[in-house]
Tab-separated table of C-alpha atoms in Angstrom:
chain	number	residue	atom	x	y	z
O	1	UNK	CA	56.175	167.139	41.234
O	2	UNK	CA	59.160	169.285	39.593
O	3	UNK	CA	58.963	171.750	42.838
O	4	UNK	CA	59.375	168.624	44.907
O	5	UNK	CA	62.622	167.676	42.260
O	6	UNK	CA	63.932	170.662	43.351
O	7	UNK	CA	63.627	171.032	46.904
O	8	UNK	CA	65.480	168.238	47.291
O	9	UNK	CA	68.109	169.276	44.867
O	10	UNK	CA	68.370	171.782	46.392
O	11	UNK	CA	68.987	170.348	49.971
O	12	UNK	CA	71.498	168.419	49.044
O	13	UNK	CA	73.700	171.429	47.154
O	14	UNK	CA	72.935	173.348	50.854
O	15	UNK	CA	73.417	170.213	53.347
O	16	UNK	CA	76.959	169.492	51.811
O	17	UNK	CA	78.216	173.196	51.886
O	18	UNK	CA	77.360	174.073	54.997
O	19	UNK	CA	78.826	171.159	56.928
O	20	UNK	CA	81.901	173.249	55.082
O	21	UNK	CA	80.948	177.014	55.140
O	22	UNK	CA	82.361	177.531	58.667
O	23	UNK	CA	85.606	176.554	58.929
O	24	UNK	CA	89.095	178.042	58.357
O	25	UNK	CA	92.201	176.391	58.236
O	26	UNK	CA	95.257	178.247	59.366
O	27	UNK	CA	98.104	177.264	58.195
O	28	UNK	CA	102.066	177.192	59.130
O	29	UNK	CA	105.619	176.667	58.361
O	30	UNK	CA	108.449	177.133	60.171
O	31	UNK	CA	111.015	175.918	62.341
O	32	UNK	CA	112.334	174.696	65.321
O	33	UNK	CA	113.946	176.737	68.384
O	34	UNK	CA	114.600	174.999	71.501
O	35	UNK	CA	113.424	171.014	72.765
O	36	UNK	CA	113.091	169.788	76.599
O	37	UNK	CA	112.597	166.699	77.992
O	38	UNK	CA	111.897	166.581	81.262
O	39	UNK	CA	111.453	162.790	81.794
O	40	UNK	CA	112.411	160.117	79.107
O	41	UNK	CA	113.513	161.222	75.875
O	42	UNK	CA	110.582	161.910	73.576
O	43	UNK	CA	113.135	164.122	70.440
O	44	UNK	CA	116.253	164.270	70.284
O	45	UNK	CA	117.839	168.124	70.458
O	46	UNK	CA	120.723	167.537	69.073
O	47	UNK	CA	118.810	166.382	65.994
O	48	UNK	CA	115.555	168.390	66.163
O	49	UNK	CA	116.888	171.754	67.060
O	50	UNK	CA	116.242	173.937	63.063
O	51	UNK	CA	114.315	170.728	61.823
O	52	UNK	CA	110.770	172.612	59.599
O	53	UNK	CA	107.715	172.330	61.078
O	54	UNK	CA	104.863	172.754	58.939
O	55	UNK	CA	101.528	171.429	59.604
O	56	UNK	CA	97.728	173.437	60.497
O	57	UNK	CA	94.984	174.088	62.599
O	58	UNK	CA	91.012	173.457	61.297
O	59	UNK	CA	88.440	175.861	63.403
O	60	UNK	CA	84.863	175.363	62.642
O	61	UNK	CA	84.029	179.262	63.395
O	62	UNK	CA	80.554	178.425	64.517
O	63	UNK	CA	81.872	176.784	67.710
O	64	UNK	CA	84.220	179.156	67.960
O	65	UNK	CA	82.240	182.359	68.419
O	66	UNK	CA	80.479	183.235	71.846
O	67	UNK	CA	83.527	184.499	73.936
O	68	UNK	CA	83.774	187.549	75.311
O	69	UNK	CA	85.255	190.418	74.803
O	70	UNK	CA	87.451	192.325	77.268
O	71	UNK	CA	88.680	195.497	76.059
O	72	UNK	CA	87.640	197.046	72.745
O	73	UNK	CA	90.903	195.318	71.617
O	74	UNK	CA	91.271	191.930	72.948
O	75	UNK	CA	88.488	189.146	72.602
O	76	UNK	CA	89.526	185.839	74.559
O	77	UNK	CA	87.537	182.555	73.985
O	78	UNK	CA	88.561	179.246	76.285
O	79	UNK	CA	86.208	176.726	75.478
O	80	UNK	CA	86.561	173.590	78.321
O	81	UNK	CA	83.041	171.641	78.809
O	82	UNK	CA	81.674	172.635	75.378
O	83	UNK	CA	82.937	170.345	72.442
O	84	UNK	CA	86.090	171.953	70.685
O	85	UNK	CA	86.331	173.894	67.297
O	86	UNK	CA	89.868	172.888	67.113
O	87	UNK	CA	91.897	169.729	65.381
O	88	UNK	CA	95.647	169.781	64.655
O	89	UNK	CA	97.979	168.982	62.177
O	90	UNK	CA	101.470	169.038	61.719
O	91	UNK	CA	105.092	167.411	60.839
O	92	UNK	CA	108.122	167.799	62.591
O	93	UNK	CA	111.197	165.630	60.086
O	94	UNK	CA	108.377	162.529	58.470
O	95	UNK	CA	106.964	162.508	61.885
O	96	UNK	CA	103.505	163.408	61.702
O	97	UNK	CA	101.183	164.551	64.863
O	98	UNK	CA	97.888	165.255	65.328
O	99	UNK	CA	95.417	166.330	68.159
O	100	UNK	CA	91.587	165.243	67.151
O	101	UNK	CA	88.286	166.675	68.968
O	102	UNK	CA	86.782	163.979	69.016
O	103	UNK	CA	88.388	163.620	72.379
O	104	UNK	CA	87.148	165.945	73.988
O	105	UNK	CA	84.985	163.855	75.484
O	106	UNK	CA	86.117	162.063	78.448
O	107	UNK	CA	83.418	158.602	78.925
O	108	UNK	CA	85.701	158.109	82.072
O	109	UNK	CA	83.758	161.393	83.325
O	110	UNK	CA	81.361	161.876	81.251
O	111	UNK	CA	82.076	165.138	80.800
O	112	UNK	CA	84.213	167.211	78.519
O	113	UNK	CA	87.533	168.440	78.969
O	114	UNK	CA	87.955	170.921	75.764
O	115	UNK	CA	90.414	173.372	77.392
O	116	UNK	CA	91.267	175.282	74.041
O	117	UNK	CA	91.420	179.164	73.915
O	118	UNK	CA	90.941	181.472	71.363
O	119	UNK	CA	92.733	185.147	71.677
O	120	UNK	CA	92.541	188.583	68.892
O	121	UNK	CA	92.946	191.627	69.601
O	122	UNK	CA	92.924	194.920	67.117
O	123	UNK	CA	92.339	198.503	66.580
O	124	UNK	CA	92.929	201.384	69.777
O	125	UNK	CA	93.365	200.786	73.272
O	126	UNK	CA	92.206	203.323	75.532
O	127	UNK	CA	94.646	206.111	75.242
O	128	UNK	CA	94.483	206.046	71.237
O	129	UNK	CA	97.351	204.657	70.685
O	130	UNK	CA	98.099	201.136	68.305
O	131	UNK	CA	97.205	198.009	69.416
O	132	UNK	CA	99.080	195.350	67.236
O	133	UNK	CA	97.201	193.140	65.349
O	134	UNK	CA	97.618	189.545	67.217
O	135	UNK	CA	96.172	186.420	67.637
O	136	UNK	CA	96.574	182.779	69.634
O	137	UNK	CA	95.175	179.688	69.757
O	138	UNK	CA	95.297	176.743	71.797
O	139	UNK	CA	94.452	173.417	70.995
O	140	UNK	CA	94.292	170.039	73.584
O	141	UNK	CA	93.344	166.716	73.284
O	142	UNK	CA	93.052	164.299	76.979
O	143	UNK	CA	92.788	160.948	76.099
O	144	UNK	CA	92.517	158.361	79.797
O	145	UNK	CA	92.620	154.787	79.782
O	146	UNK	CA	92.542	151.426	81.319
O	147	UNK	CA	93.989	148.620	79.883
O	148	UNK	CA	95.810	145.476	81.816
O	149	UNK	CA	96.020	146.459	85.120
O	150	UNK	CA	96.942	149.945	83.535
O	151	UNK	CA	96.288	152.760	83.507
O	152	UNK	CA	96.995	155.545	80.637
O	153	UNK	CA	97.356	159.331	79.932
O	154	UNK	CA	98.070	161.556	78.057
O	155	UNK	CA	97.828	165.173	77.322
O	156	UNK	CA	98.678	166.966	74.296
O	157	UNK	CA	98.862	170.877	74.260
O	158	UNK	CA	99.297	172.795	71.168
O	159	UNK	CA	99.058	176.387	70.603
O	160	UNK	CA	101.029	179.112	68.851
O	161	UNK	CA	100.561	182.758	67.904
O	162	UNK	CA	101.115	186.143	66.191
O	163	UNK	CA	101.289	189.359	66.245
O	164	UNK	CA	102.420	192.802	63.512
O	165	UNK	CA	102.314	195.769	64.672
O	166	UNK	CA	102.951	197.481	60.739
O	167	UNK	CA	100.542	195.210	59.426
O	168	UNK	CA	96.794	194.825	59.797
O	169	UNK	CA	96.173	191.534	58.995
O	170	UNK	CA	93.891	191.068	61.145
O	171	UNK	CA	89.738	192.788	60.397
O	172	UNK	CA	88.095	194.527	63.693
O	173	UNK	CA	85.425	192.769	65.906
O	174	UNK	CA	81.996	192.710	64.696
O	175	UNK	CA	78.816	192.053	65.259
O	176	UNK	CA	77.729	188.845	65.416
O	177	UNK	CA	73.657	187.550	65.275
O	178	UNK	CA	72.980	185.686	68.152
O	179	UNK	CA	76.101	187.148	70.123
O	180	UNK	CA	75.479	189.830	73.315
O	181	UNK	CA	79.704	190.229	72.356
O	182	UNK	CA	81.426	191.455	68.865
O	183	UNK	CA	83.584	188.832	67.990
O	184	UNK	CA	85.967	187.887	65.524
O	185	UNK	CA	85.678	188.188	62.158
O	186	UNK	CA	87.033	184.072	61.546
O	187	UNK	CA	86.094	183.444	58.386
O	188	UNK	CA	89.378	185.745	56.580
O	189	UNK	CA	91.632	185.543	54.546
O	190	UNK	CA	94.804	186.588	55.007
O	191	UNK	CA	99.293	185.285	54.612
O	192	UNK	CA	101.219	186.784	56.812
O	193	UNK	CA	104.980	186.370	56.574
O	194	UNK	CA	108.261	187.256	58.509
O	195	UNK	CA	111.388	187.360	57.488
O	196	UNK	CA	113.419	186.789	60.743
O	197	UNK	CA	114.424	190.441	61.711
O	198	UNK	CA	113.460	193.074	63.500
O	199	UNK	CA	110.115	193.809	61.889
O	200	UNK	CA	108.068	194.424	64.555
O	201	UNK	CA	106.827	190.820	63.464
O	202	UNK	CA	106.901	187.950	66.073
O	203	UNK	CA	104.853	184.436	65.480
O	204	UNK	CA	105.664	181.010	67.144
O	205	UNK	CA	104.351	178.264	69.663
O	206	UNK	CA	105.411	174.984	71.029
O	207	UNK	CA	103.664	171.910	71.248
O	208	UNK	CA	103.990	169.765	74.713
O	209	UNK	CA	103.168	165.979	74.706
O	210	UNK	CA	103.066	164.237	78.307
O	211	UNK	CA	102.176	160.516	78.178
O	212	UNK	CA	101.788	158.541	81.934
O	213	UNK	CA	100.881	155.210	82.269
O	214	UNK	CA	100.882	153.524	85.692
O	215	UNK	CA	100.958	150.246	86.888
O	216	UNK	CA	97.833	149.824	89.466
O	217	UNK	CA	99.712	147.211	91.296
O	218	UNK	CA	102.540	148.273	92.835
O	219	UNK	CA	101.301	152.516	91.579
O	220	UNK	CA	104.004	153.254	90.153
O	221	UNK	CA	104.604	155.592	86.952
O	222	UNK	CA	106.580	155.835	84.151
O	223	UNK	CA	106.205	158.922	82.224
O	224	UNK	CA	107.595	161.165	78.949
O	225	UNK	CA	107.129	164.818	79.564
O	226	UNK	CA	108.981	166.546	76.293
O	227	UNK	CA	108.144	170.905	74.556
O	228	UNK	CA	108.793	171.746	71.146
O	229	UNK	CA	108.872	175.258	70.707
O	230	UNK	CA	109.326	176.549	67.423
O	231	UNK	CA	109.601	180.420	65.170
O	232	UNK	CA	106.904	180.925	62.084
O	233	UNK	CA	107.400	182.615	58.926
O	234	UNK	CA	104.235	182.226	57.163
O	235	UNK	CA	101.117	181.459	58.469
O	236	UNK	CA	98.122	182.086	56.629
O	237	UNK	CA	94.283	181.123	56.671
O	238	UNK	CA	91.705	180.508	54.162
O	239	UNK	CA	88.648	178.809	54.224
O	240	UNK	CA	87.412	175.260	53.249
O	241	UNK	CA	84.400	175.574	51.153
O	242	UNK	CA	85.021	172.979	48.992
O	243	UNK	CA	84.690	170.032	51.425
O	244	UNK	CA	81.758	168.142	50.368
O	245	UNK	CA	80.347	166.772	53.579
O	246	UNK	CA	79.954	162.288	51.849
O	247	UNK	CA	76.993	160.846	54.701
O	248	UNK	CA	75.211	163.791	54.391
O	249	UNK	CA	74.845	164.487	50.298
O	250	UNK	CA	74.636	160.229	49.752
O	251	UNK	CA	71.717	159.460	52.708
O	252	UNK	CA	69.405	162.695	50.550
O	253	UNK	CA	70.497	160.919	47.399
O	254	UNK	CA	69.018	157.656	48.192
O	255	UNK	CA	66.665	159.044	49.585
O	256	UNK	CA	65.605	160.633	46.346
O	257	UNK	CA	66.502	158.078	44.560
O	258	UNK	CA	64.548	155.770	46.752
O	259	UNK	CA	60.841	158.249	46.556
O	260	UNK	CA	61.788	158.353	42.855
O	261	UNK	CA	61.718	154.680	42.607
O	262	UNK	CA	58.553	154.355	44.322
O	263	UNK	CA	56.903	156.936	42.025
O	264	UNK	CA	57.485	155.240	39.184
O	265	UNK	CA	56.515	151.610	40.735
O	266	UNK	CA	53.187	154.031	41.827
O	267	UNK	CA	52.552	155.519	38.406
O	268	UNK	CA	53.263	152.049	36.124
O	269	UNK	CA	55.208	153.765	34.333
O	270	UNK	CA	58.589	154.398	33.617
O	271	UNK	CA	59.658	158.323	36.016
O	272	UNK	CA	62.138	159.662	33.107
O	273	UNK	CA	64.258	161.480	35.937
O	274	UNK	CA	65.250	158.511	37.551
O	275	UNK	CA	66.271	156.958	34.066
O	276	UNK	CA	68.605	159.938	33.297
O	277	UNK	CA	69.809	160.336	37.732
O	278	UNK	CA	70.316	156.491	36.550
O	279	UNK	CA	73.762	157.332	34.735
O	280	UNK	CA	75.316	159.378	37.388
O	281	UNK	CA	75.617	156.256	39.926
């Protein structure tokens, strides 16, 4: 009985840990450098230029693995028809935006449309010259649905990259069990900063928002197509290792309590451990 209890407790701990152990949080800070409105105005250039941007991307590093090593100093992965590895959240001028991985799968077309791109580089090229440490991430969210005789289509694209010719802040590629080619070490932690001077560092990206509604009766379309471009002053990578898995935890916990209760009835005697556990519920 004691071995079974120990096994269940270990399962609870490892279940909640394994969900979070492979997650990385890439936080960023910077400011808006350009606003482009191709169709209707979504962001006002005058009030948006120079405004701060901050946020983070969450990466499931297990889903990020599987890309290819193009050269000994460059790796890339285009996640197109599989579940995505990224989710994005950021704030501009007090307004919040997000790109959720829950829309990677399109029910309308019964297929994935992930369109994420991951790239990673550094080391020495074929000529023996050093390559700046660099990495880039692109997250995409698409939604398409029909309501009230109107077809709605939205496309959000958030991308950023950082590069550093002076500081080797990324580790070299490494072997990963089950992968045929070397993979980046996405689990490494770092803090990358750029003071804006000519210091061999650059970092920034863009966010494009496209939203179109089509009247199916008249076949007329109204669209918004706007893009923000920004420059980063700081990017940090931090492992998420303390996020619990509520659903898994409580399912196992209730199953454990149920098992104890059944054992008590079967043995016709109170169970000391169940009595102790009830203090914390």
